[in-house]
Amino acid sequence: MDLARKKSGGQCYGITFPLLLNAQGQKFGKSESGAVYLSPHRTSIYKFYQFWINVDDSDLEKLYKLFTFIELDEIRTIIEEHNKNPHLRVAQKKLAWDLTCRVHGEDAAKRAKDASAILFGEMDIREADAELLDTLSAEIPFAEADSIIGGPITDLLVLSGGCASKGEAKRKIKEGGVYLNGVKVTEESKQISSEDLLNGGYVQLRVGKKDFRLVKFRG
């Protein structure tokens, strides 16, 4: 400020803002883990969307007031609606949608929203188009393979990294913990068919509750 005043020969003014802290007293900033950037090259659009989905309930009203142009009366209505069923994360979803639309555009926001819905069981992956699956492939463990139509799913589980061996793959299937495109696999001898391929030549595997993987066939 002193340098600017001396150089210009006039009065200089500045605006300061308090640090933005979350509910745990941690600052939002690039030096913190999990920081988000506006550039999709630094933070993918999906991760940007998920950042706002995961904010703490106690931070919501402050973040709405700081980062959106939503009227105060509407913000209060959103928070009141959210508080009735906080587990549905209504306010977080609206915040994530609003910010992702304004930063990255509505089309990109929809892809991020749909990718999130697939991973959290709110959308059937069989409804996804190739572009959405391409988005997902950048966010979860991903592998490519030559076409193995007619090959056993146990091979695919090992190839994708979902299981360390065919023996483990068979055990996971027997325990009911393997899903192909969202459908539970019940037979250890299950073979991949052309009907299992999603748009763009993908298949999705899930091992357990949260281990999602995508495989894309080149053949």
PDB file of C-alpha atoms in Angstrom, residues 45-207:
ATOM      1  CA  ILE A  45     -15.218 -30.958 -12.470  1.00  0.00           C
ATOM      2  CA  TYR A  46     -16.433 -34.077 -10.660  1.00  0.00           C
ATOM      3  CA  LYS A  47     -14.139 -33.411  -7.670  1.00  0.00           C
ATOM      4  CA  PHE A  48     -15.206 -29.750  -7.663  1.00  0.00           C
ATOM      5  CA  TYR A  49     -18.850 -30.835  -7.491  1.00  0.00           C
ATOM      6  CA  GLN A  50     -18.114 -33.403  -4.771  1.00  0.00           C
ATOM      7  CA  PHE A  51     -16.259 -30.830  -2.673  1.00  0.00           C
ATOM      8  CA  TRP A  52     -19.470 -28.880  -2.194  1.00  0.00           C
ATOM      9  CA  ILE A  53     -21.541 -32.043  -1.707  1.00  0.00           C
ATOM     10  CA  ASN A  54     -19.300 -32.921   1.235  1.00  0.00           C
ATOM     11  CA  VAL A  55     -19.352 -29.607   3.123  1.00  0.00           C
ATOM     12  CA  ASP A  56     -20.467 -29.737   6.741  1.00  0.00           C
ATOM     13  CA  ASP A  57     -24.065 -28.812   7.563  1.00  0.00           C
ATOM     14  CA  SER A  58     -22.868 -26.064   9.893  1.00  0.00           C
ATOM     15  CA  ASP A  59     -20.996 -24.347   7.029  1.00  0.00           C
ATOM     16  CA  LEU A  60     -23.902 -24.282   4.595  1.00  0.00           C
ATOM     17  CA  GLU A  61     -25.531 -20.942   5.325  1.00  0.00           C
ATOM     18  CA  LYS A  62     -22.191 -19.130   5.344  1.00  0.00           C
ATOM     19  CA  LEU A  63     -21.125 -20.687   2.043  1.00  0.00           C
ATOM     20  CA  TYR A  64     -24.431 -19.859   0.370  1.00  0.00           C
ATOM     21  CA  LYS A  65     -24.081 -16.223   1.417  1.00  0.00           C
ATOM     22  CA  LEU A  66     -20.453 -15.977   0.329  1.00  0.00           C
ATOM     23  CA  PHE A  67     -20.471 -17.864  -2.957  1.00  0.00           C
ATOM     24  CA  THR A  68     -23.963 -17.663  -4.460  1.00  0.00           C
ATOM     25  CA  PHE A  69     -26.291 -14.930  -5.662  1.00  0.00           C
ATOM     26  CA  ILE A  70     -29.327 -16.616  -4.145  1.00  0.00           C
ATOM     27  CA  GLU A  71     -31.626 -14.268  -2.225  1.00  0.00           C
ATOM     28  CA  LEU A  72     -31.432 -14.452   1.577  1.00  0.00           C
ATOM     29  CA  ASP A  73     -35.065 -15.522   1.920  1.00  0.00           C
ATOM     30  CA  GLU A  74     -34.472 -18.413  -0.480  1.00  0.00           C
ATOM     31  CA  ILE A  75     -31.304 -19.419   1.378  1.00  0.00           C
ATOM     32  CA  ARG A  76     -33.275 -19.607   4.614  1.00  0.00           C
ATOM     33  CA  THR A  77     -35.906 -21.749   2.874  1.00  0.00           C
ATOM     34  CA  ILE A  78     -33.228 -24.096   1.512  1.00  0.00           C
ATOM     35  CA  ILE A  79     -31.624 -24.490   4.948  1.00  0.00           C
ATOM     36  CA  GLU A  80     -35.004 -25.100   6.592  1.00  0.00           C
ATOM     37  CA  GLU A  81     -35.848 -27.759   3.998  1.00  0.00           C
ATOM     38  CA  HIS A  82     -32.434 -29.339   4.476  1.00  0.00           C
ATOM     39  CA  ASN A  83     -32.768 -29.460   8.263  1.00  0.00           C
ATOM     40  CA  LYS A  84     -35.915 -31.589   7.995  1.00  0.00           C
ATOM     41  CA  ASN A  85     -33.921 -34.433   6.398  1.00  0.00           C
ATOM     42  CA  PRO A  86     -30.214 -33.572   6.616  1.00  0.00           C
ATOM     43  CA  HIS A  87     -29.165 -37.056   5.488  1.00  0.00           C
ATOM     44  CA  LEU A  88     -30.567 -36.266   2.019  1.00  0.00           C
ATOM     45  CA  ARG A  89     -28.039 -33.393   1.704  1.00  0.00           C
ATOM     46  CA  VAL A  90     -30.551 -31.250  -0.180  1.00  0.00           C
ATOM     47  CA  ALA A  91     -28.707 -28.006   0.557  1.00  0.00           C
ATOM     48  CA  GLN A  92     -25.315 -29.445  -0.380  1.00  0.00           C
ATOM     49  CA  LYS A  93     -26.679 -30.705  -3.700  1.00  0.00           C
ATOM     50  CA  LYS A  94     -28.184 -27.321  -4.560  1.00  0.00           C
ATOM     51  CA  LEU A  95     -24.961 -25.547  -3.576  1.00  0.00           C
ATOM     52  CA  ALA A  96     -22.845 -27.951  -5.636  1.00  0.00           C
ATOM     53  CA  TRP A  97     -25.136 -27.552  -8.643  1.00  0.00           C
ATOM     54  CA  ASP A  98     -25.204 -23.744  -8.419  1.00  0.00           C
ATOM     55  CA  LEU A  99     -21.438 -23.339  -8.131  1.00  0.00           C
ATOM     56  CA  THR A 100     -20.505 -25.993 -10.689  1.00  0.00           C
ATOM     57  CA  CYS A 101     -22.920 -24.483 -13.222  1.00  0.00           C
ATOM     58  CA  ARG A 102     -21.463 -21.012 -12.785  1.00  0.00           C
ATOM     59  CA  VAL A 103     -17.830 -22.113 -12.852  1.00  0.00           C
ATOM     60  CA  HIS A 104     -17.927 -24.884 -15.482  1.00  0.00           C
ATOM     61  CA  GLY A 105     -21.282 -24.568 -17.254  1.00  0.00           C
ATOM     62  CA  GLU A 106     -24.537 -26.497 -17.018  1.00  0.00           C
ATOM     63  CA  ASP A 107     -23.523 -29.397 -19.293  1.00  0.00           C
ATOM     64  CA  ALA A 108     -20.393 -30.113 -17.250  1.00  0.00           C
ATOM     65  CA  ALA A 109     -22.354 -29.753 -14.018  1.00  0.00           C
ATOM     66  CA  LYS A 110     -24.896 -32.305 -15.226  1.00  0.00           C
ATOM     67  CA  ARG A 111     -22.134 -34.813 -16.026  1.00  0.00           C
ATOM     68  CA  ALA A 112     -20.645 -34.329 -12.557  1.00  0.00           C
ATOM     69  CA  LYS A 113     -24.065 -34.664 -10.949  1.00  0.00           C
ATOM     70  CA  ASP A 114     -24.876 -37.835 -12.905  1.00  0.00           C
ATOM     71  CA  ALA A 115     -21.445 -39.344 -12.171  1.00  0.00           C
ATOM     72  CA  SER A 116     -22.046 -38.727  -8.479  1.00  0.00           C
ATOM     73  CA  ALA A 117     -25.526 -40.246  -8.726  1.00  0.00           C
ATOM     74  CA  ILE A 118     -24.113 -43.412 -10.305  1.00  0.00           C
ATOM     75  CA  LEU A 119     -21.445 -43.885  -7.647  1.00  0.00           C
ATOM     76  CA  PHE A 120     -23.926 -43.322  -4.840  1.00  0.00           C
ATOM     77  CA  GLY A 121     -26.572 -45.638  -6.242  1.00  0.00           C
ATOM     78  CA  GLU A 122     -29.010 -42.907  -7.278  1.00  0.00           C
ATOM     79  CA  MET A 123     -28.774 -43.626 -11.019  1.00  0.00           C
ATOM     80  CA  ASP A 124     -28.526 -46.833 -13.030  1.00  0.00           C
ATOM     81  CA  ILE A 125     -25.177 -46.905 -14.824  1.00  0.00           C
ATOM     82  CA  ARG A 126     -26.863 -48.631 -17.750  1.00  0.00           C
ATOM     83  CA  GLU A 127     -28.519 -45.282 -18.494  1.00  0.00           C
ATOM     84  CA  ALA A 128     -25.158 -43.515 -18.852  1.00  0.00           C
ATOM     85  CA  ASP A 129     -23.911 -42.380 -22.249  1.00  0.00           C
ATOM     86  CA  ALA A 130     -20.306 -42.783 -23.402  1.00  0.00           C
ATOM     87  CA  GLU A 131     -19.380 -39.205 -22.465  1.00  0.00           C
ATOM     88  CA  LEU A 132     -20.550 -39.703 -18.881  1.00  0.00           C
ATOM     89  CA  LEU A 133     -18.644 -42.980 -18.654  1.00  0.00           C
ATOM     90  CA  ASP A 134     -15.539 -41.196 -19.946  1.00  0.00           C
ATOM     91  CA  THR A 135     -15.990 -38.728 -17.077  1.00  0.00           C
ATOM     92  CA  LEU A 136     -16.276 -41.575 -14.590  1.00  0.00           C
ATOM     93  CA  SER A 137     -13.182 -43.310 -15.975  1.00  0.00           C
ATOM     94  CA  ALA A 138     -11.069 -40.355 -14.839  1.00  0.00           C
ATOM     95  CA  GLU A 139     -12.417 -40.517 -11.291  1.00  0.00           C
ATOM     96  CA  ILE A 140     -12.378 -44.204 -10.328  1.00  0.00           C
ATOM     97  CA  PRO A 141      -9.882 -47.041 -10.957  1.00  0.00           C
ATOM     98  CA  PHE A 142      -9.869 -47.684 -14.692  1.00  0.00           C
ATOM     99  CA  ALA A 143      -8.366 -50.304 -16.987  1.00  0.00           C
ATOM    100  CA  GLU A 144      -8.448 -51.112 -20.683  1.00  0.00           C
ATOM    101  CA  ALA A 145      -8.440 -54.583 -22.179  1.00  0.00           C
ATOM    102  CA  ASP A 146      -8.699 -56.372 -25.475  1.00  0.00           C
ATOM    103  CA  SER A 147     -12.158 -57.797 -25.965  1.00  0.00           C
ATOM    104  CA  ILE A 148     -12.708 -60.831 -23.764  1.00  0.00           C
ATOM    105  CA  ILE A 149     -16.308 -61.488 -24.684  1.00  0.00           C
ATOM    106  CA  GLY A 150     -16.944 -65.007 -23.502  1.00  0.00           C
ATOM    107  CA  GLY A 151     -14.204 -64.764 -20.874  1.00  0.00           C
ATOM    108  CA  PRO A 152     -14.882 -65.334 -17.161  1.00  0.00           C
ATOM    109  CA  ILE A 153     -15.723 -62.429 -14.896  1.00  0.00           C
ATOM    110  CA  THR A 154     -13.039 -63.655 -12.502  1.00  0.00           C
ATOM    111  CA  ASP A 155     -10.418 -62.664 -15.103  1.00  0.00           C
ATOM    112  CA  LEU A 156     -11.987 -59.221 -15.342  1.00  0.00           C
ATOM    113  CA  LEU A 157     -11.943 -58.780 -11.568  1.00  0.00           C
ATOM    114  CA  VAL A 158      -8.224 -59.541 -11.473  1.00  0.00           C
ATOM    115  CA  LEU A 159      -7.474 -57.384 -14.534  1.00  0.00           C
ATOM    116  CA  SER A 160      -9.273 -54.402 -13.015  1.00  0.00           C
ATOM    117  CA  GLY A 161      -7.456 -54.747  -9.695  1.00  0.00           C
ATOM    118  CA  GLY A 162     -10.679 -55.432  -7.841  1.00  0.00           C
ATOM    119  CA  CYS A 163      -9.346 -58.806  -6.687  1.00  0.00           C
ATOM    120  CA  ALA A 164      -5.789 -60.027  -6.261  1.00  0.00           C
ATOM    121  CA  SER A 165      -6.439 -63.503  -7.674  1.00  0.00           C
ATOM    122  CA  LYS A 166      -9.079 -65.664  -9.308  1.00  0.00           C
ATOM    123  CA  GLY A 167      -9.472 -67.459  -6.000  1.00  0.00           C
ATOM    124  CA  GLU A 168     -10.294 -64.203  -4.238  1.00  0.00           C
ATOM    125  CA  ALA A 169     -12.671 -63.256  -7.062  1.00  0.00           C
ATOM    126  CA  LYS A 170     -14.574 -66.528  -6.671  1.00  0.00           C
ATOM    127  CA  ARG A 171     -14.766 -66.051  -2.913  1.00  0.00           C
ATOM    128  CA  LYS A 172     -16.101 -62.504  -3.273  1.00  0.00           C
ATOM    129  CA  ILE A 173     -18.766 -63.703  -5.725  1.00  0.00           C
ATOM    130  CA  LYS A 174     -19.753 -66.523  -3.381  1.00  0.00           C
ATOM    131  CA  GLU A 175     -20.101 -63.998  -0.545  1.00  0.00           C
ATOM    132  CA  GLY A 176     -22.400 -61.846  -2.699  1.00  0.00           C
ATOM    133  CA  GLY A 177     -19.996 -58.930  -2.881  1.00  0.00           C
ATOM    134  CA  VAL A 178     -19.496 -58.559  -6.644  1.00  0.00           C
ATOM    135  CA  TYR A 179     -21.681 -56.467  -8.956  1.00  0.00           C
ATOM    136  CA  LEU A 180     -21.518 -56.105 -12.730  1.00  0.00           C
ATOM    137  CA  ASN A 181     -23.110 -52.895 -14.016  1.00  0.00           C
ATOM    138  CA  GLY A 182     -24.991 -52.607 -10.716  1.00  0.00           C
ATOM    139  CA  VAL A 183     -26.367 -56.165 -10.808  1.00  0.00           C
ATOM    140  CA  LYS A 184     -25.182 -58.749  -8.274  1.00  0.00           C
ATOM    141  CA  VAL A 185     -23.141 -61.583  -9.762  1.00  0.00           C
ATOM    142  CA  THR A 186     -24.330 -64.912  -8.353  1.00  0.00           C
ATOM    143  CA  GLU A 187     -22.409 -67.412 -10.491  1.00  0.00           C
ATOM    144  CA  GLU A 188     -18.643 -67.865 -10.243  1.00  0.00           C
ATOM    145  CA  SER A 189     -18.702 -69.133 -13.831  1.00  0.00           C
ATOM    146  CA  LYS A 190     -20.338 -65.948 -15.168  1.00  0.00           C
ATOM    147  CA  GLN A 191     -18.931 -65.059 -18.593  1.00  0.00           C
ATOM    148  CA  ILE A 192     -18.885 -61.587 -20.102  1.00  0.00           C
ATOM    149  CA  SER A 193     -21.256 -61.226 -23.048  1.00  0.00           C
ATOM    150  CA  SER A 194     -21.762 -58.443 -25.565  1.00  0.00           C
ATOM    151  CA  GLU A 195     -24.994 -57.609 -23.738  1.00  0.00           C
ATOM    152  CA  ASP A 196     -22.930 -56.669 -20.678  1.00  0.00           C
ATOM    153  CA  LEU A 197     -21.173 -53.844 -22.528  1.00  0.00           C
ATOM    154  CA  LEU A 198     -22.325 -50.341 -21.687  1.00  0.00           C
ATOM    155  CA  ASN A 199     -22.142 -47.384 -24.065  1.00  0.00           C
ATOM    156  CA  GLY A 200     -18.590 -46.815 -25.255  1.00  0.00           C
ATOM    157  CA  GLY A 201     -17.580 -50.428 -24.614  1.00  0.00           C
ATOM    158  CA  TYR A 202     -17.383 -50.128 -20.831  1.00  0.00           C
ATOM    159  CA  VAL A 203     -18.339 -52.434 -17.998  1.00  0.00           C
ATOM    160  CA  GLN A 204     -18.513 -51.402 -14.361  1.00  0.00           C
ATOM    161  CA  LEU A 205     -17.466 -53.644 -11.511  1.00  0.00           C
ATOM    162  CA  ARG A 206     -18.144 -53.126  -7.834  1.00  0.00           C
ATOM    163  CA  VAL A 207     -16.494 -55.192  -5.128  1.00  0.00           C
TER     164      VAL A 207
END
